[in-house]
Coordinates of C-alpha atoms and ligand atoms in Angstrom, one line a residue:
M24 CA 0.0 0.0 0.0
Q25 CA 1.4 3.3 -0.9
L26 CA 2.2 5.4 2.3
L27 CA 0.6 8.4 1.0
Q28 CA -2.7 6.7 0.7
L29 CA -3.0 7.3 4.5
L30 CA -4.1 10.7 3.3
S31 CA -7.0 12.2 4.8
P32 CA -10.2 11.9 2.6
D33 CA -9.7 15.2 1.0
N34 CA -6.1 13.9 -0.1
T35 CA -4.5 17.1 1.0
Y36 CA -3.5 16.5 4.4
W37 CA -1.4 13.6 6.0
N38 CA -2.5 13.7 9.6
F39 CA 0.3 12.9 11.8
I40 CA -0.1 10.7 14.8
K41 CA -3.3 11.2 16.8
P42 CA -2.6 11.7 20.6
Y43 CA -2.0 8.2 22.3
D44 CA -2.2 6.2 19.1
V45 CA 1.4 5.1 19.4
L46 CA 2.2 3.2 22.3
T47 CA 6.1 2.9 22.1
S48 CA 8.0 -0.1 23.4
Y49 CA 9.1 1.9 26.5
G50 CA 5.6 2.7 27.2
F51 CA 5.8 6.3 26.2
F52 CA 2.9 7.8 24.4
Y53 CA 3.5 10.0 21.3
G54 CA 0.7 12.5 21.4
Y55 CA 0.9 14.3 17.9
N56 CA -1.8 15.6 15.8
H57 CA 0.1 17.9 13.6
K58 CA -0.9 18.3 10.0
M59 CA 1.7 18.6 7.4
N60 CA 0.2 19.7 4.0
T61 CA 1.3 17.0 1.6
N62 CA 1.8 19.7 -0.9
R63 CA 5.2 20.0 0.4
I64 CA 6.0 16.6 -0.6
H65 CA 7.5 15.6 -3.9
I66 CA 7.8 11.7 -4.4
Y67 CA 10.9 10.6 -6.4
R68 CA 10.2 7.1 -5.6
S69 CA 7.4 5.9 -3.5
I70 CA 7.6 4.0 -0.3
E71 CA 6.5 0.6 -0.5
Q72 CA 4.5 -0.9 2.6
P73 CA 5.6 -2.4 4.9
I74 CA 8.8 -0.1 4.9
Q75 CA 12.0 -2.3 4.8
G76 CA 14.3 -0.8 7.0
E77 CA 15.6 2.5 8.6
I78 CA 14.4 6.2 8.0
V79 CA 17.2 8.6 6.9
Y80 CA 16.7 12.2 6.7
W81 CA 19.4 13.4 4.2
M82 CA 19.9 16.9 5.4
S83 CA 21.3 19.3 2.8
R84 CA 19.8 22.6 2.4
D85 CA 17.9 23.0 5.6
Q86 CA 20.7 22.5 8.2
R87 CA 18.7 22.4 11.3
I88 CA 16.5 19.8 13.1
D89 CA 13.9 22.5 14.7
S90 CA 11.4 24.0 12.6
N91 CA 12.3 21.8 9.7
W92 CA 9.3 20.1 7.7
A93 CA 11.5 17.4 6.1
F94 CA 12.8 16.4 9.6
T95 CA 9.3 16.5 11.0
Y96 CA 8.1 14.2 8.0
A97 CA 11.1 11.6 8.6
Q98 CA 10.3 11.5 12.4
Q99 CA 6.8 10.9 11.8
L100 CA 7.5 8.0 9.5
S101 CA 10.0 6.7 12.1
I102 CA 7.2 6.8 14.8
E103 CA 4.4 5.7 12.6
H104 CA 6.3 2.7 11.6
K105 CA 8.3 2.3 14.7
L106 CA 11.5 2.3 12.7
P107 CA 15.0 3.7 13.6
L108 CA 15.7 7.3 12.5
R109 CA 18.9 8.8 11.4
I110 CA 20.2 12.0 10.0
V111 CA 22.9 11.8 7.4
F112 CA 24.7 14.9 5.8
T113 CA 27.0 14.5 2.8
L114 CA 29.9 16.9 2.9
S115 CA 31.3 17.5 -0.6
P116 CA 34.9 18.4 -0.8
V117 CA 34.2 21.2 -3.3
F118 CA 30.7 23.0 -3.9
L119 CA 30.3 25.7 -6.6
D120 CA 33.7 27.6 -5.8
A121 CA 32.7 28.0 -2.1
T122 CA 35.7 28.8 0.1
L123 CA 36.8 28.2 3.7
R124 CA 34.7 31.1 4.5
Q125 CA 31.5 29.4 3.5
Y126 CA 32.4 25.9 4.5
S127 CA 33.6 27.0 8.0
F128 CA 30.1 28.8 8.5
M129 CA 28.3 25.7 7.5
I130 CA 30.6 23.3 9.3
E131 CA 30.4 25.1 12.6
G132 CA 26.6 24.9 12.3
L133 CA 26.7 21.3 11.6
K134 CA 28.4 20.8 14.8
Q135 CA 25.5 22.4 16.4
V136 CA 23.1 20.1 14.4
E137 CA 25.0 17.1 15.9
K138 CA 24.7 18.3 19.2
R139 CA 21.1 18.8 19.1
A140 CA 20.6 15.3 17.3
T141 CA 22.5 13.6 20.2
S142 CA 20.2 15.4 22.7
L143 CA 17.3 13.9 20.8
N144 CA 19.0 10.6 20.8
I145 CA 19.1 10.7 16.9
P146 CA 22.2 9.2 15.2
F147 CA 24.0 12.0 13.4
T148 CA 26.3 10.9 10.4
L149 CA 28.5 13.1 8.3
L150 CA 29.9 11.4 5.1
L151 CA 32.9 12.8 3.6
G152 CA 33.7 12.7 -0.1
E153 CA 32.1 13.1 -3.5
V154 CA 28.3 12.9 -2.6
V155 CA 26.8 10.6 -5.1
P156 CA 29.3 7.6 -4.8
T157 CA 29.6 8.2 -1.0
F158 CA 25.9 8.3 -0.3
V159 CA 25.1 5.3 -2.7
Q160 CA 27.9 3.3 -0.8
Y161 CA 26.5 4.1 2.5
L162 CA 22.7 3.3 1.4
Q163 CA 23.9 0.0 -0.1
S164 CA 25.5 -1.0 3.2
H165 CA 22.8 -0.2 5.5
Q166 CA 19.0 -1.4 5.7
I167 CA 17.4 1.6 4.6
G168 CA 13.7 1.8 4.0
A169 CA 13.3 5.4 3.1
V170 CA 15.2 8.5 2.3
I171 CA 13.5 11.9 3.1
T172 CA 15.5 15.0 1.9
D173 CA 14.9 18.6 1.6
F174 CA 14.0 20.8 -1.6
D175 CA 16.7 22.7 -3.5
P176 CA 16.1 24.1 -6.9
L177 CA 19.9 24.3 -7.8
K178 CA 20.9 22.1 -10.6
I179 CA 23.7 20.3 -8.6
K180 CA 21.2 18.9 -6.1
K181 CA 19.1 17.5 -9.0
I182 CA 22.2 15.8 -10.1
W183 CA 22.7 14.4 -6.6
K184 CA 19.2 13.1 -6.4
E185 CA 19.3 11.6 -9.9
G186 CA 22.5 9.9 -9.0
I187 CA 20.9 8.3 -5.9
L188 CA 17.7 7.2 -7.7
S189 CA 19.8 5.5 -10.6
Q190 CA 22.2 3.9 -8.4
T191 CA 20.0 2.5 -5.6
N192 CA 16.4 1.3 -5.1
V193 CA 15.7 3.5 -1.9
P194 CA 12.4 5.2 -1.8
L195 CA 13.4 9.0 -2.1
I196 CA 10.8 11.6 -0.9
E197 CA 11.6 15.5 -0.9
V198 CA 9.9 18.0 1.4
D199 CA 10.1 21.7 0.8
A200 CA 11.3 22.7 4.2
H201 CA 12.8 26.1 2.9
N202 CA 9.9 28.0 1.5
I203 CA 6.8 29.0 3.4
V204 CA 4.5 28.3 0.4
P205 CA 6.1 25.1 -1.2
C206 CA 7.9 26.1 -4.4
K207 CA 6.6 23.1 -6.7
W208 CA 3.0 24.0 -5.3
V209 CA 2.8 27.6 -5.6
S210 CA 3.6 27.6 -9.4
Q211 CA 4.5 25.1 -12.0
K212 CA 6.1 27.7 -14.3
V213 CA 8.8 30.6 -14.4
E214 CA 7.0 33.5 -13.2
F215 CA 7.5 37.0 -14.8
G216 CA 8.1 38.8 -11.6
A217 CA 7.0 39.5 -7.9
Y218 CA 3.9 40.9 -9.4
T219 CA 2.9 37.5 -10.8
I220 CA 3.9 35.3 -8.0
R221 CA 2.8 37.5 -5.2
P222 CA -1.0 36.8 -5.7
K223 CA -0.2 33.1 -5.8
I224 CA 1.7 33.4 -2.6
K225 CA -0.8 35.4 -0.9
K226 CA -3.8 33.1 -1.9
N227 CA -1.9 30.0 -0.2
L228 CA -0.2 31.9 2.7
D229 CA -2.9 31.4 5.4
E230 CA -2.8 27.7 4.7
Y231 CA 1.1 27.5 4.7
F232 CA 1.8 29.8 7.4
E233 CA 2.5 27.3 10.1
S234 CA 5.5 26.3 12.0
P235 CA 6.6 22.6 12.0
P236 CA 5.9 20.9 15.3
Q237 CA 9.0 20.6 18.0
P238 CA 11.1 17.5 17.3
M239 CA 10.5 14.6 19.5
Q240 CA 12.9 12.6 21.6
N241 CA 13.7 9.6 19.4
V242 CA 13.0 6.1 20.9
F243 CA 13.4 3.9 17.7
T244 CA 17.2 3.8 17.5
T245 CA 19.5 1.6 15.2
S246 CA 21.4 -1.3 16.6
E247 CA 24.5 0.2 14.9
V248 CA 27.0 2.1 17.0
V249 CA 27.2 5.6 15.4
N250 CA 30.5 7.5 16.2
T251 CA 30.4 11.2 16.8
T252 CA 32.1 13.1 13.9
N253 CA 35.7 13.9 14.0
W254 CA 35.5 17.5 12.8
D255 CA 39.2 17.7 12.3
D256 CA 38.8 15.1 9.5
V257 CA 36.0 17.1 8.3
Y258 CA 38.0 20.1 7.9
A259 CA 40.8 18.1 6.3
S260 CA 38.8 16.7 3.7
L261 CA 37.9 19.9 2.2
K262 CA 39.6 20.9 -1.3
V263 CA 38.6 24.6 -1.1
S264 CA 40.8 27.7 -1.1
N265 CA 41.7 29.0 2.3
S266 CA 42.5 32.5 0.8
V267 CA 39.2 33.6 1.9
L268 CA 39.0 33.7 5.9
P269 CA 36.0 33.2 8.0
S270 CA 33.9 36.3 8.7
K271 CA 34.6 37.9 12.2
V272 CA 31.5 39.9 11.9
Y273 CA 28.7 37.2 11.2
L274 CA 29.1 34.2 13.6
P275 CA 28.1 30.7 12.3
G276 CA 25.4 28.4 13.6
R277 CA 21.8 28.4 14.7
E278 CA 22.5 29.7 18.0
A279 CA 24.0 32.7 16.7
G280 CA 21.3 32.8 14.1
L281 CA 18.7 33.1 16.5
K282 CA 20.6 36.0 18.4
V283 CA 20.8 37.8 15.0
L284 CA 16.8 37.2 14.6
H285 CA 16.3 38.5 18.2
T286 CA 18.3 41.6 17.5
F287 CA 16.3 42.2 14.4
I288 CA 13.1 41.7 15.8
S289 CA 13.7 43.8 19.0
Q290 CA 15.7 46.7 17.7
K291 CA 15.6 46.8 13.9
V292 CA 12.0 46.0 12.6
E293 CA 10.7 49.5 13.5
S294 CA 13.1 51.0 11.1
Y295 CA 13.4 48.4 8.3
G296 CA 10.6 49.9 6.0
T297 CA 12.3 53.3 5.9
L298 CA 16.0 52.7 6.5
R299 CA 16.5 49.0 4.9
N300 CA 18.1 50.8 1.7
D301 CA 20.5 52.9 3.5
P302 CA 23.8 51.0 3.9
T303 CA 25.1 53.4 6.7
K304 CA 22.3 52.5 8.9
G305 CA 22.5 48.7 9.3
M306 CA 18.7 48.5 9.8
I307 CA 18.5 45.1 7.8
S308 CA 18.1 41.7 9.4
N309 CA 21.4 40.2 8.5
L310 CA 19.5 36.7 8.3
S311 CA 20.6 35.6 4.8
P312 CA 23.7 33.5 5.8
Y313 CA 21.5 31.6 8.3
L314 CA 18.6 31.3 5.9
H315 CA 21.2 30.2 3.2
F316 CA 22.6 27.4 5.3
G317 CA 19.0 26.6 6.6
Q318 CA 20.5 27.1 10.3
L319 CA 17.2 29.3 10.6
S320 CA 13.8 28.7 8.9
A321 CA 12.2 31.5 7.0
I322 CA 8.7 30.6 8.9
E323 CA 10.2 31.0 12.4
C324 CA 11.5 34.7 11.2
A325 CA 8.2 35.2 9.6
V326 CA 6.2 34.3 12.6
Q327 CA 8.2 36.5 15.0
A328 CA 8.1 39.4 12.5
K329 CA 4.3 39.1 12.1
Q330 CA 3.8 39.5 15.8
L331 CA 4.9 43.3 15.4
A332 CA 2.4 43.8 12.4
E333 CA 0.2 45.9 14.2
E334 CA 3.0 48.0 15.7
F335 CA 5.1 48.5 12.7
P336 CA 2.7 47.7 9.7
E337 CA 4.8 49.0 6.8
S338 CA 8.1 47.7 8.2
V339 CA 6.8 44.2 8.8
A340 CA 5.0 44.1 5.3
S341 CA 8.4 45.1 3.4
F342 CA 10.3 42.5 5.4
L343 CA 7.6 39.8 4.7
E344 CA 7.8 41.0 1.0
E345 CA 11.5 40.3 0.9
L346 CA 11.5 37.2 2.9
I347 CA 8.6 35.6 1.3
V348 CA 7.8 36.9 -2.0
R349 CA 11.2 37.9 -3.2
R350 CA 13.1 34.9 -1.8
E351 CA 10.4 32.2 -3.0
L352 CA 10.5 34.0 -6.3
S353 CA 14.2 33.1 -6.7
D354 CA 13.5 29.6 -5.9
N355 CA 10.9 29.8 -8.6
F356 CA 13.3 31.1 -11.2
C357 CA 16.0 28.5 -10.3
L358 CA 13.6 25.7 -10.4
Y359 CA 12.0 26.4 -13.8
N360 CA 14.8 28.1 -15.7
A361 CA 17.7 25.8 -16.1
H362 CA 19.8 28.7 -17.4
Y363 CA 19.4 30.7 -14.2
D364 CA 23.2 31.2 -14.0
S365 CA 24.0 32.5 -17.5
F366 CA 23.1 35.2 -20.0
E367 CA 20.8 32.5 -21.7
G368 CA 18.6 32.9 -18.7
F369 CA 17.8 36.6 -19.2
P370 CA 14.4 37.4 -20.7
D371 CA 14.2 37.9 -24.4
W372 CA 13.8 41.9 -24.3
A373 CA 16.9 42.0 -22.3
K374 CA 19.0 39.7 -24.2
K375 CA 18.0 41.7 -27.6
S376 CA 18.7 44.9 -25.8
L377 CA 22.0 44.0 -24.5
N378 CA 22.9 42.5 -27.8
E379 CA 22.3 45.7 -29.7
H380 CA 24.5 47.7 -27.2
R381 CA 27.1 45.1 -27.3
N382 CA 29.6 47.2 -29.1
D383 CA 29.0 50.4 -27.2
K384 CA 31.9 52.2 -26.1
R385 CA 32.7 51.5 -22.4
D386 CA 34.0 54.5 -20.4
F387 CA 36.0 52.1 -18.1
I388 CA 37.0 48.7 -18.5
Y389 CA 38.2 46.4 -15.6
S390 CA 39.5 42.9 -15.1
L391 CA 38.4 40.5 -12.6
E392 CA 41.5 41.1 -10.6
E393 CA 41.0 44.8 -10.6
F394 CA 37.2 44.4 -9.4
D395 CA 38.4 41.8 -6.9
N396 CA 41.0 44.3 -5.6
S397 CA 38.6 47.0 -5.3
A398 CA 40.7 48.8 -7.7
T399 CA 38.2 50.8 -9.9
H400 CA 38.0 54.6 -10.3
D401 CA 34.8 54.6 -8.2
A402 CA 35.2 54.9 -4.4
L403 CA 31.6 53.8 -3.8
W404 CA 32.0 50.6 -5.8
N405 CA 35.2 49.7 -4.1
A406 CA 33.7 50.4 -0.9
A407 CA 30.9 47.8 -1.5
Q408 CA 33.5 45.3 -2.7
N409 CA 35.5 46.1 0.5
E410 CA 32.3 45.5 2.6
M411 CA 31.8 42.0 1.0
V412 CA 35.5 41.0 1.1
K413 CA 36.1 42.0 4.7
T414 CA 32.8 41.0 6.3
G415 CA 31.3 38.2 4.1
K416 CA 28.0 40.2 3.4
M417 CA 27.3 43.4 1.2
H418 CA 24.5 45.4 2.0
G419 CA 21.7 44.5 -0.2
Y420 CA 21.2 47.9 -1.7
M421 CA 24.9 48.0 -2.7
R422 CA 24.8 44.6 -4.4
M423 CA 22.4 46.2 -7.1
Y424 CA 24.6 49.1 -7.7
W425 CA 27.8 46.9 -7.4
A426 CA 26.4 44.2 -9.9
K427 CA 25.2 47.0 -12.3
K428 CA 28.5 48.8 -12.5
I429 CA 30.2 45.5 -13.4
L430 CA 27.8 45.3 -16.4
E431 CA 29.0 48.9 -17.3
W432 CA 32.7 48.6 -16.9
T433 CA 33.3 45.1 -18.6
K434 CA 33.5 44.2 -22.4
T435 CA 30.4 41.9 -22.6
P436 CA 27.3 41.1 -20.6
E437 CA 28.5 37.4 -20.4
E438 CA 31.7 38.6 -18.7
A439 CA 30.0 40.8 -16.4
H440 CA 27.7 38.2 -15.3
T441 CA 30.4 35.6 -14.7
I442 CA 32.7 37.9 -12.8
A443 CA 29.5 39.1 -10.5
I444 CA 28.8 35.4 -9.7
Y445 CA 32.3 34.6 -9.2
L446 CA 32.9 37.5 -6.8
N447 CA 29.4 37.1 -5.1
D448 CA 30.0 33.5 -4.3
R449 CA 33.6 33.9 -3.5
Y450 CA 33.0 36.4 -0.6
Q451 CA 29.4 36.3 0.5
I452 CA 28.6 33.9 3.1
D453 CA 25.0 33.8 1.6
G454 CA 26.5 33.0 -1.9
R455 CA 25.7 30.0 -4.2
D456 CA 21.9 30.7 -3.5
P457 CA 19.0 31.2 -5.8
N458 CA 18.8 34.7 -4.3
G459 CA 22.2 35.3 -5.7
Y460 CA 21.7 33.9 -9.0
V461 CA 18.5 36.0 -9.3
G462 CA 20.2 39.1 -7.7
V463 CA 22.8 39.0 -10.4
A464 CA 20.4 38.3 -13.2
W465 CA 18.0 41.0 -12.1
S466 CA 20.9 43.6 -12.1
I467 CA 22.7 42.5 -15.4
G468 CA 20.0 40.8 -17.2
G469 CA 16.5 42.4 -16.1
V470 CA 15.1 39.0 -14.7
H471 CA 12.0 40.1 -12.7
D472 CA 12.5 43.7 -13.9
R473 CA 10.8 45.5 -16.9
A474 CA 12.4 47.5 -19.7
W475 CA 13.5 51.0 -18.8
F476 CA 14.5 54.0 -21.2
E477 CA 17.4 52.9 -23.5
R478 CA 21.0 54.1 -22.8
P479 CA 24.6 53.1 -23.8
V480 CA 25.9 49.6 -22.7
Y481 CA 22.8 48.8 -20.5
G482 CA 20.5 49.1 -23.3
K483 CA 17.0 48.8 -21.5
I484 CA 18.3 47.3 -18.4
R485 CA 17.6 49.5 -15.3
Y486 CA 20.4 51.9 -14.6
M487 CA 21.8 52.9 -11.2
N488 CA 24.6 55.5 -10.6
Y489 CA 26.5 57.4 -7.9
N490 CA 24.3 60.4 -7.7
G491 CA 21.2 58.2 -7.5
C492 CA 22.8 56.5 -4.4
A493 CA 23.9 60.0 -3.0
S494 CA 20.4 60.9 -3.1
K495 CA 19.5 58.2 -0.9
F496 CA 22.0 58.0 1.7
D497 CA 25.4 59.7 2.8
V498 CA 27.7 57.9 0.3
K499 CA 30.8 59.4 1.8
Q500 CA 30.0 57.9 5.2
Y501 CA 29.6 54.4 3.6
I502 CA 32.9 54.9 1.8
R503 CA 34.4 55.8 5.3
L504 CA 32.8 52.9 6.9
Q505 CA 34.2 50.3 4.3
S506 CA 37.7 51.8 3.9
D507 CA 39.4 50.4 7.1
D508 CA 42.7 48.7 6.6
L509 CA 41.9 45.4 4.8
S510 CA 44.8 43.4 6.4
L511 CA 42.6 43.3 9.5
F512 CA 40.3 40.6 7.8
Ligands
LIG27 P1 16.9 41.7 4.5 O1 16.7 42.9 3.8 O2 16.9 41.8 5.9 O3 15.8 40.5 4.1 C1 15.6 39.5 4.8 C2 15.6 38.1 3.7 O4 14.9 38.4 2.7 C3 16.9 38.0 3.2 O5 17.7 37.3 4.2 C4 16.6 37.1 2.1 O6 16.5 35.9 2.4 C5 15.4 37.8 1.5 N1 15.7 38.9 0.5 C6 15.9 40.1 0.9 N2 16.1 40.7 -0.2 C7 16.1 39.9 -1.3 C8 16.1 39.7 -2.8 N3 16.4 40.9 -3.4 N4 15.8 38.6 -3.4 C9 15.7 37.3 -2.7 N5 15.6 37.3 -1.3 C10 15.7 38.6 -0.6 N6 20.7 36.9 -1.4 C11 21.3 35.9 -1.0 O7 20.8 35.2 0.0 N7 22.6 35.2 -1.4 C12 23.2 36.0 -2.3 O8 24.4 35.6 -3.0 C13 22.7 37.2 -3.0 N8 23.4 37.9 -3.9 C14 22.8 38.9 -4.4 C15 23.4 39.6 -5.6 C16 22.9 40.6 -6.1 C17 23.7 41.5 -7.3 C18 21.7 41.4 -5.6 C19 21.3 42.4 -6.2 C20 20.9 40.6 -4.4 C21 21.5 39.4 -4.0 N9 20.9 38.8 -3.0 C22 21.4 37.6 -2.4 C23 19.4 39.2 -2.5 C24 19.8 40.2 -1.1 O9 20.5 41.3 -1.7 C25 20.2 39.4 -0.1 O10 19.1 38.4 0.3 C26 20.0 40.5 1.3 O11 20.8 41.5 1.1 C27 20.5 39.6 2.4 O12 20.6 40.7 3.5 P2 19.6 40.6 4.8 O13 19.4 39.1 5.2 O14 20.0 41.4 5.7 O15 18.3 41.1 4.0
LIG28 N1 25.1 21.0 0.9 C1 25.3 19.8 1.1 O1 24.3 19.0 1.1 N2 26.5 19.3 1.1 C2 27.6 20.3 1.0 O2 28.8 19.8 1.0 C3 27.3 21.5 0.7 C4 28.5 22.3 0.8 C5 28.0 23.7 0.6 C6 29.1 24.9 0.7 C7 28.7 26.1 0.6 C8 27.4 26.6 0.3 O3 27.3 27.8 0.2 C9 26.4 25.6 0.4 C10 26.7 24.3 0.4 N3 25.9 23.2 0.5 C11 26.1 22.1 0.8 C12 24.4 23.5 -0.2 C13 23.6 24.3 0.7 O4 23.3 23.7 1.9 C14 22.4 24.9 -0.3 O5 21.8 23.9 -0.4 C15 22.6 25.6 -1.4 O6 23.8 26.2 -1.6 C16 21.5 26.7 -1.7 O7 20.4 26.2 -2.3

């Protein structure tokens, strides 16, 4: 019998265990009557009954146990079928040009995941090596009844999942634990922009605006002895550049992330609506590194922000617009546009316009090295680059200016796109994220934007300039803030 036939009559809800339905072998009762909407689920290979082995949560994008629908679903299967539950994280030695900066942020967060798993009596295994062969070997050497994993629209994750499906027979179920409204549910095509996905998200928001239940203490444990991770071996396994050091400004892990969330909610929400675009004021959440690595969930941020909606309606509305509409629009773009990371992925009007201006004279031309060393003629651009290199996170408003100037000061839009993605992903802690591919494509290729009046080099791509920034904030102050001695970082 297909597991999902346990659905409620209207076939949309999979009722978790009713209170006192499950008497565990230790005489505990599991009281649980939490609904997860099955529209969060995508079945790659369905689970046959009875399940033949342990339940694995293959953690990847959502690197937390709390507030995580993929974990919740795996734990419910374990309870429902009284089968051992495990968490496995497959750590790739390289990942889309990530450097030690991003890997250390992630690994320090995974240490906290292991601690939390241990406190819940859930074995946590971190596998080192090329992901597909390593995980295939693991699955073939254990009696695994089902693999539950989290959703990620990036192509590399699709390749990983296809590798597991083609080389093993394990049932594979994906749960969207990253988006408040599940990406595959809210739309089945590339959306033109925020204005087209916003109504679809809003229509569903009440139904999906719900926090996953608290994780439960695990009583169904494997007979295998699972050793704790040797974190020195983990760092030794990396084949990444050590030239970009961990940030000293944004501290890694869920505990630090919850503090950043608390600071935003208690001190910054009020000014977010009016000051979020002023990079000298710091009135932004700084949540993106924690959201990127899934150390925090979007829903827990949204729930806390929404509690202030009466007191600060505009600020909360603009924060939720970014956190839900803009962020989930990025996942939509990367899921349905295979060219999300190249010029090919730009809308036709933008490609046409950029092609028509391909031979326009560029007033300045810089190489990757000159950009990388903040060596342009523009102190404001250099300051934005400095902020990213030094701290690991460039202010959101400056990211737009920064990327658009790369378009203006390179020979071709393709070169601009390559340089922007490379530098973004090399230095931003939150790099290699759908938000980044879309942020660069919006800036350089008009993705999710409209055509503006035509000008040299940009064509109809929206233009930004120094004076425009100066009309919005104290650019000299921002430049001063970012011109500290780089050798300190
Ligand atoms: P806040 O303003 O506090 O926003 C809260 C959350 O909303 C963010 O954490 C993020 O999850 C989401 N959000 C905010 N703005 C956007 C946006 N424009 N698009 C999608 N989601 C958004 N974001 C990344 O996560 N990783 C990147 O690599 C990245 N690269 C970018 C590159 C360019 C050229 C541009 C224009 C934008 C990029 N963004 C990227 C999007 C955005 O700038 C960042 O998400 C934001 O600055 C993160 O800082 P914050 O959490 O303090 O943002
Ligand atoms: N996800 C994994 O499952 N395994 C990895 O080894 C891994 C490395 C990694 C390094 C840098 C980085 O920014 C992300 C990384 N991710 C890894 C993926 C990450 O969890 C996200 O899934 C995507 O980057 C965003 O969609």
